[in-house]
Amino acid sequence: IGKPRADPRTVVSLILGGGAGTRLFPLTNRRAKPAVPIGGAYRLIDVPMSNCINSGINKIFILTQFNSASLNRHLARTYNFGNGVNFGDGFVEVLAATQTPGEAGMNWFQGTADAVRQFTWVFEDTRSKEIENVLVLSGDHLYRMDYMEFIQKHQDTGADITIGCVPMDDSRASDFGLMKIDANGQILYFSEKPKGADLKAMQVDTTVLGLTPEEAIEKPYIASMGIYVFKKDILLKLLRWRYPTANDFGSEILPASAKEYNVQAYLFNDYWEDIGTIKSFYEANLALTCQPPKFRFYDAAKPIYTSPRYLPPTKIEKCRVLDSIVSHGCFLQECSVTHSVIGIRSRVEAGAEIQDTMMLGADFYETEAEIASMVAEGKVPVGVGQNAKIRNCILDKNVRIGKNVVIANKDNVQEAEKPSEGYYIRSGITVILKNATIADGTVI
């Protein structure tokens, strides 16, 4: 007898937009973390949103500590389910941290669990009566996954909670929260970023979760992906009655629940990258240019959606472009672009050299007349000016890089704070701030 299929209509998805996004600062200086642009034309939120849509899950809440205009605008333009036609009973709603009456109501979200706790009432209104499972997702990961397979495993094993995990080898395991499982895949306990003997103690037989014996030897650890599915009643019970003061899922609620509930591991053996820091964000974006890429935004059956901007195709004149991604609506003139991602509406002038750089693009165009008058007044138009040399850099939106600017970080400075001059350096990567102007001839 076949096991009953899990029904996506009984699932509600909660995407945790992250807190202040300090690890991604200064990209999160003026925007919520889910709105940070990736891959040239997308935003972080497009990844979990598209995974939900492709999995048939159409009830989605996005929890964000900082409600940014760019996030709301992007969601409204891209995922407009409000007209009741295309989505039936579905919805996409942003739940931003708000102040409520009383002493406790003055607090911001104190952590992932606290964020969900402040909004548990949304599971109890009439439209949520058929909800059985709550899928908790993180907004800063890059991967493509069918969540219904995850929920099917959760249902088949009769789990109270299921945690998505990725297999890990020795080299990276100590950077993650690891889990120990028994022969049935039930999680016994957790260990946060263990080292040395503590790390060895967390080795598990990953064949239990479906790896081949060869893969299991190579990757003997399982790390939490930070995505969970809870039975709705269990989630409410845990947050309200069992651990009413616990602020975080990963470090508090889940380790405690493993002792008294059936907490199962679901293995996701595919590309998955946490892009919550400037370094990992930069590396994951540039990795898209590899051939073949480990992750591709294009998949005919399971696309990653984004805002339809109706931009013209990119225009390239006598350029040398190697191992790069150039988004829509760009103008590249006699420049050289190597191992870089060039975002929407980017302008790169003659003689410019861009290498190992993530350029987020621009939100608007300047007309030829505007550009001419700005240059005449000695101002800098949006884009990269003539003969600029840029490497190891993230250029945020709408930056104005003057002529003959050199951004090379020759002294290999690892960390620097220069907001008055329009940039920060994080992990050796120069980040030029959104809307910043770098005057002609500047050397960074």
Short mmCIF file of N, CA and C in Angstrom, two decimals, residues 23-124:
data_model
loop_
_atom_site.label_atom_id
_atom_site.label_comp_id
_atom_site.label_asym_id
_atom_site.label_seq_id
_atom_site.Cartn_x
_atom_site.Cartn_y
_atom_site.Cartn_z
N ARG A 23 26.41 40.49 9.43
CA ARG A 23 27.47 39.77 8.73
C ARG A 23 27.55 40.19 7.27
N LEU A 24 26.42 40.70 6.75
CA LEU A 24 26.41 41.15 5.34
C LEU A 24 26.54 42.67 5.24
N PHE A 25 26.74 43.34 6.36
CA PHE A 25 26.94 44.79 6.31
C PHE A 25 28.21 45.06 5.49
N PRO A 26 28.31 46.09 4.67
CA PRO A 26 27.38 47.20 4.45
C PRO A 26 26.32 46.98 3.35
N LEU A 27 26.21 45.76 2.81
CA LEU A 27 25.16 45.54 1.79
C LEU A 27 23.78 45.68 2.43
N THR A 28 23.71 45.47 3.76
CA THR A 28 22.42 45.55 4.47
C THR A 28 22.26 46.89 5.16
N ASN A 29 23.08 47.87 4.78
CA ASN A 29 23.01 49.19 5.42
C ASN A 29 21.64 49.83 5.25
N ARG A 30 21.08 49.73 4.04
CA ARG A 30 19.80 50.37 3.76
C ARG A 30 18.75 49.38 3.26
N ARG A 31 19.03 48.09 3.38
CA ARG A 31 18.03 47.13 2.88
C ARG A 31 17.97 45.92 3.79
N ALA A 32 16.81 45.28 3.83
CA ALA A 32 16.68 44.04 4.59
C ALA A 32 17.52 42.96 3.91
N LYS A 33 18.01 42.02 4.70
CA LYS A 33 18.90 41.00 4.14
C LYS A 33 18.27 40.25 2.96
N PRO A 34 16.98 39.88 3.03
CA PRO A 34 16.41 39.13 1.89
C PRO A 34 16.43 39.91 0.58
N ALA A 35 16.59 41.23 0.67
CA ALA A 35 16.55 42.05 -0.55
C ALA A 35 17.93 42.25 -1.17
N VAL A 36 18.97 41.67 -0.57
CA VAL A 36 20.32 41.83 -1.13
C VAL A 36 20.39 41.17 -2.51
N PRO A 37 20.88 41.89 -3.52
CA PRO A 37 20.92 41.32 -4.88
C PRO A 37 21.97 40.22 -5.03
N ILE A 38 21.64 39.17 -5.77
CA ILE A 38 22.62 38.12 -6.08
C ILE A 38 22.52 37.73 -7.56
N GLY A 39 23.59 37.16 -8.07
CA GLY A 39 23.56 36.56 -9.40
C GLY A 39 23.29 37.52 -10.53
N GLY A 40 23.42 38.83 -10.28
CA GLY A 40 23.26 39.81 -11.34
C GLY A 40 21.86 40.34 -11.51
N ALA A 41 20.84 39.49 -11.32
CA ALA A 41 19.48 39.96 -11.59
C ALA A 41 18.47 39.53 -10.53
N TYR A 42 18.93 38.82 -9.51
CA TYR A 42 18.00 38.26 -8.52
C TYR A 42 18.22 38.92 -7.16
N ARG A 43 17.37 38.55 -6.19
CA ARG A 43 17.61 38.95 -4.81
C ARG A 43 17.58 37.68 -3.96
N LEU A 44 18.19 37.75 -2.78
CA LEU A 44 18.28 36.55 -1.93
C LEU A 44 16.92 35.88 -1.73
N ILE A 45 15.88 36.67 -1.53
CA ILE A 45 14.56 36.13 -1.23
C ILE A 45 14.01 35.28 -2.39
N ASP A 46 14.51 35.52 -3.61
CA ASP A 46 14.01 34.77 -4.77
C ASP A 46 14.30 33.27 -4.65
N VAL A 47 15.35 32.91 -3.90
CA VAL A 47 15.73 31.50 -3.82
C VAL A 47 14.69 30.69 -3.02
N PRO A 48 14.43 31.03 -1.74
CA PRO A 48 13.39 30.27 -1.04
C PRO A 48 12.00 30.47 -1.64
N MET A 49 11.70 31.67 -2.15
CA MET A 49 10.38 31.90 -2.75
C MET A 49 10.16 30.98 -3.95
N SER A 50 11.18 30.89 -4.82
CA SER A 50 11.05 30.07 -6.02
C SER A 50 10.98 28.59 -5.66
N ASN A 51 11.77 28.18 -4.65
CA ASN A 51 11.71 26.80 -4.20
C ASN A 51 10.30 26.47 -3.69
N CYS A 52 9.68 27.40 -2.98
CA CYS A 52 8.30 27.18 -2.49
C CYS A 52 7.34 27.04 -3.67
N ILE A 53 7.42 27.97 -4.60
CA ILE A 53 6.48 27.96 -5.74
C ILE A 53 6.67 26.68 -6.55
N ASN A 54 7.92 26.31 -6.82
CA ASN A 54 8.19 25.10 -7.61
C ASN A 54 7.79 23.84 -6.86
N SER A 55 7.68 23.93 -5.53
CA SER A 55 7.25 22.77 -4.73
C SER A 55 5.74 22.75 -4.55
N GLY A 56 5.05 23.78 -5.08
CA GLY A 56 3.59 23.84 -4.96
C GLY A 56 3.11 24.43 -3.64
N ILE A 57 4.02 25.03 -2.87
CA ILE A 57 3.62 25.63 -1.59
C ILE A 57 3.28 27.09 -1.85
N ASN A 58 2.03 27.47 -1.57
CA ASN A 58 1.61 28.83 -1.94
C ASN A 58 1.16 29.67 -0.76
N LYS A 59 1.44 29.21 0.45
CA LYS A 59 1.14 30.04 1.63
C LYS A 59 2.48 30.41 2.26
N ILE A 60 2.86 31.66 2.10
CA ILE A 60 4.22 32.05 2.47
C ILE A 60 4.22 33.33 3.31
N PHE A 61 4.89 33.25 4.44
CA PHE A 61 5.13 34.45 5.26
C PHE A 61 6.62 34.74 5.23
N ILE A 62 6.98 36.00 5.16
CA ILE A 62 8.38 36.39 5.24
C ILE A 62 8.55 37.23 6.49
N LEU A 63 9.36 36.76 7.44
CA LEU A 63 9.57 37.51 8.67
C LEU A 63 10.83 38.33 8.53
N THR A 64 10.72 39.62 8.75
CA THR A 64 11.92 40.45 8.64
C THR A 64 11.99 41.42 9.79
N GLN A 65 13.19 41.59 10.30
CA GLN A 65 13.42 42.49 11.41
C GLN A 65 13.36 43.92 10.90
N PHE A 66 13.95 44.12 9.70
CA PHE A 66 13.99 45.44 9.13
C PHE A 66 13.18 45.40 7.87
N ASN A 67 12.13 46.19 7.88
CA ASN A 67 11.23 46.19 6.77
C ASN A 67 11.77 47.18 5.76
N SER A 68 12.29 46.70 4.65
CA SER A 68 12.87 47.68 3.74
C SER A 68 11.98 47.86 2.54
N ALA A 69 11.98 49.07 2.03
CA ALA A 69 11.14 49.39 0.87
C ALA A 69 11.51 48.49 -0.30
N SER A 70 12.84 48.22 -0.46
CA SER A 70 13.23 47.44 -1.64
C SER A 70 12.69 46.01 -1.56
N LEU A 71 12.60 45.47 -0.33
CA LEU A 71 12.06 44.10 -0.20
C LEU A 71 10.58 44.08 -0.55
N ASN A 72 9.81 45.01 0.01
CA ASN A 72 8.37 45.02 -0.27
C ASN A 72 8.09 45.28 -1.73
N ARG A 73 8.85 46.19 -2.33
CA ARG A 73 8.64 46.51 -3.73
C ARG A 73 8.92 45.29 -4.60
N HIS A 74 10.03 44.61 -4.29
CA HIS A 74 10.40 43.42 -5.08
C HIS A 74 9.33 42.33 -4.95
N LEU A 75 8.86 42.08 -3.73
CA LEU A 75 7.85 41.04 -3.53
C LEU A 75 6.55 41.40 -4.25
N ALA A 76 6.17 42.67 -4.19
CA ALA A 76 4.92 43.08 -4.83
C ALA A 76 5.01 42.94 -6.35
N ARG A 77 6.19 43.29 -6.90
CA ARG A 77 6.34 43.22 -8.36
C ARG A 77 6.45 41.80 -8.85
N THR A 78 7.04 40.93 -8.03
CA THR A 78 7.40 39.61 -8.52
C THR A 78 6.37 38.54 -8.16
N TYR A 79 5.84 38.63 -6.93
CA TYR A 79 4.98 37.54 -6.43
C TYR A 79 3.63 38.12 -6.05
N ASN A 80 2.94 38.68 -7.02
CA ASN A 80 1.67 39.32 -6.69
C ASN A 80 0.55 38.30 -6.75
N PHE A 81 0.26 37.67 -5.60
CA PHE A 81 -0.80 36.66 -5.59
C PHE A 81 -2.12 37.27 -5.15
N GLY A 82 -2.12 38.58 -4.98
CA GLY A 82 -3.25 39.21 -4.30
C GLY A 82 -4.54 39.19 -5.10
N ASN A 83 -4.47 38.95 -6.42
CA ASN A 83 -5.70 39.07 -7.20
C ASN A 83 -6.55 37.81 -7.13
N GLY A 84 -6.07 36.79 -6.37
CA GLY A 84 -6.92 35.63 -6.12
C GLY A 84 -7.12 34.73 -7.32
N VAL A 85 -6.56 35.08 -8.48
CA VAL A 85 -6.77 34.24 -9.65
C VAL A 85 -5.68 33.18 -9.72
N ASN A 86 -4.43 33.64 -9.82
CA ASN A 86 -3.37 32.67 -10.09
C ASN A 86 -3.05 31.81 -8.87
N PHE A 87 -3.38 32.30 -7.65
CA PHE A 87 -2.94 31.53 -6.51
C PHE A 87 -4.04 30.92 -5.66
N GLY A 88 -5.30 31.17 -6.04
CA GLY A 88 -6.37 30.54 -5.27
C GLY A 88 -6.29 30.93 -3.81
N ASP A 89 -5.99 29.93 -2.97
CA ASP A 89 -5.99 30.21 -1.52
C ASP A 89 -4.62 30.65 -1.03
N GLY A 90 -3.69 30.95 -1.94
CA GLY A 90 -2.31 31.27 -1.53
C GLY A 90 -2.13 32.72 -1.15
N PHE A 91 -1.01 33.02 -0.52
CA PHE A 91 -0.68 34.40 -0.18
C PHE A 91 0.82 34.52 0.07
N VAL A 92 1.31 35.73 -0.07
CA VAL A 92 2.69 36.03 0.32
C VAL A 92 2.59 37.28 1.16
N GLU A 93 3.02 37.20 2.41
CA GLU A 93 2.91 38.36 3.29
C GLU A 93 4.20 38.60 4.04
N VAL A 94 4.54 39.87 4.17
CA VAL A 94 5.71 40.23 4.97
C VAL A 94 5.25 40.53 6.38
N LEU A 95 5.84 39.85 7.35
CA LEU A 95 5.56 40.13 8.75
C LEU A 95 6.81 40.82 9.31
N ALA A 96 6.72 42.13 9.51
CA ALA A 96 7.89 42.85 10.01
C ALA A 96 7.78 42.98 11.52
N ALA A 97 8.93 42.96 12.19
CA ALA A 97 8.93 43.10 13.64
C ALA A 97 8.26 44.42 13.99
N THR A 98 7.29 44.36 14.90
CA THR A 98 6.57 45.58 15.26
C THR A 98 6.52 45.69 16.77
N GLN A 99 6.29 46.89 17.26
CA GLN A 99 6.11 47.05 18.70
C GLN A 99 4.65 46.78 19.03
N THR A 100 4.44 46.06 20.13
CA THR A 100 3.08 45.76 20.58
C THR A 100 2.92 46.30 22.00
N PRO A 101 1.68 46.45 22.49
CA PRO A 101 1.49 47.01 23.83
C PRO A 101 2.18 46.17 24.90
N GLY A 102 2.52 46.80 26.01
CA GLY A 102 3.11 46.04 27.13
C GLY A 102 4.62 46.08 27.09
N GLU A 103 5.21 45.62 28.19
CA GLU A 103 6.66 45.68 28.38
C GLU A 103 7.40 44.86 27.32
N ALA A 104 6.97 43.60 27.13
CA ALA A 104 7.66 42.69 26.20
C ALA A 104 7.54 43.18 24.76
N GLY A 105 6.50 43.94 24.49
CA GLY A 105 6.25 44.40 23.13
C GLY A 105 7.24 45.42 22.61
N MET A 106 8.11 45.91 23.52
CA MET A 106 9.10 46.89 23.09
C MET A 106 10.29 46.22 22.42
N ASN A 107 10.40 44.90 22.55
CA ASN A 107 11.60 44.22 22.07
C ASN A 107 11.53 43.89 20.59
N TRP A 108 12.67 43.97 19.93
CA TRP A 108 12.80 43.44 18.58
C TRP A 108 12.83 41.92 18.67
N PHE A 109 12.84 41.26 17.50
CA PHE A 109 13.02 39.81 17.50
C PHE A 109 14.33 39.50 18.21
N GLN A 110 14.30 38.58 19.16
CA GLN A 110 15.51 38.23 19.89
C GLN A 110 16.25 37.06 19.24
N GLY A 111 15.63 36.44 18.24
CA GLY A 111 16.25 35.30 17.57
C GLY A 111 15.21 34.64 16.68
N THR A 112 15.58 33.55 16.03
CA THR A 112 14.67 32.93 15.05
C THR A 112 13.37 32.45 15.71
N ALA A 113 13.50 31.80 16.88
CA ALA A 113 12.30 31.25 17.52
C ALA A 113 11.42 32.38 18.05
N ASP A 114 12.06 33.42 18.59
CA ASP A 114 11.30 34.54 19.12
C ASP A 114 10.51 35.23 18.01
N ALA A 115 11.13 35.31 16.83
CA ALA A 115 10.45 35.95 15.69
C ALA A 115 9.17 35.19 15.36
N VAL A 116 9.27 33.85 15.31
CA VAL A 116 8.09 33.05 15.00
C VAL A 116 7.08 33.14 16.14
N ARG A 117 7.58 33.15 17.38
CA ARG A 117 6.68 33.21 18.54
C ARG A 117 5.82 34.48 18.49
N GLN A 118 6.42 35.60 18.08
CA GLN A 118 5.66 36.85 18.06
C GLN A 118 4.54 36.82 17.02
N PHE A 119 4.63 35.87 16.10
CA PHE A 119 3.59 35.79 15.07
C PHE A 119 2.82 34.47 15.07
N THR A 120 2.84 33.76 16.21
CA THR A 120 2.13 32.47 16.22
C THR A 120 0.64 32.64 15.95
N TRP A 121 0.10 33.82 16.26
CA TRP A 121 -1.33 34.03 16.04
C TRP A 121 -1.73 33.86 14.57
N VAL A 122 -0.78 34.02 13.63
CA VAL A 122 -1.18 33.89 12.23
C VAL A 122 -1.55 32.45 11.87
N PHE A 123 -1.13 31.47 12.71
CA PHE A 123 -1.48 30.08 12.40
C PHE A 123 -2.86 29.74 12.92
N GLU A 124 -3.49 30.68 13.60
CA GLU A 124 -4.75 30.32 14.25
C GLU A 124 -5.94 31.02 13.65
#
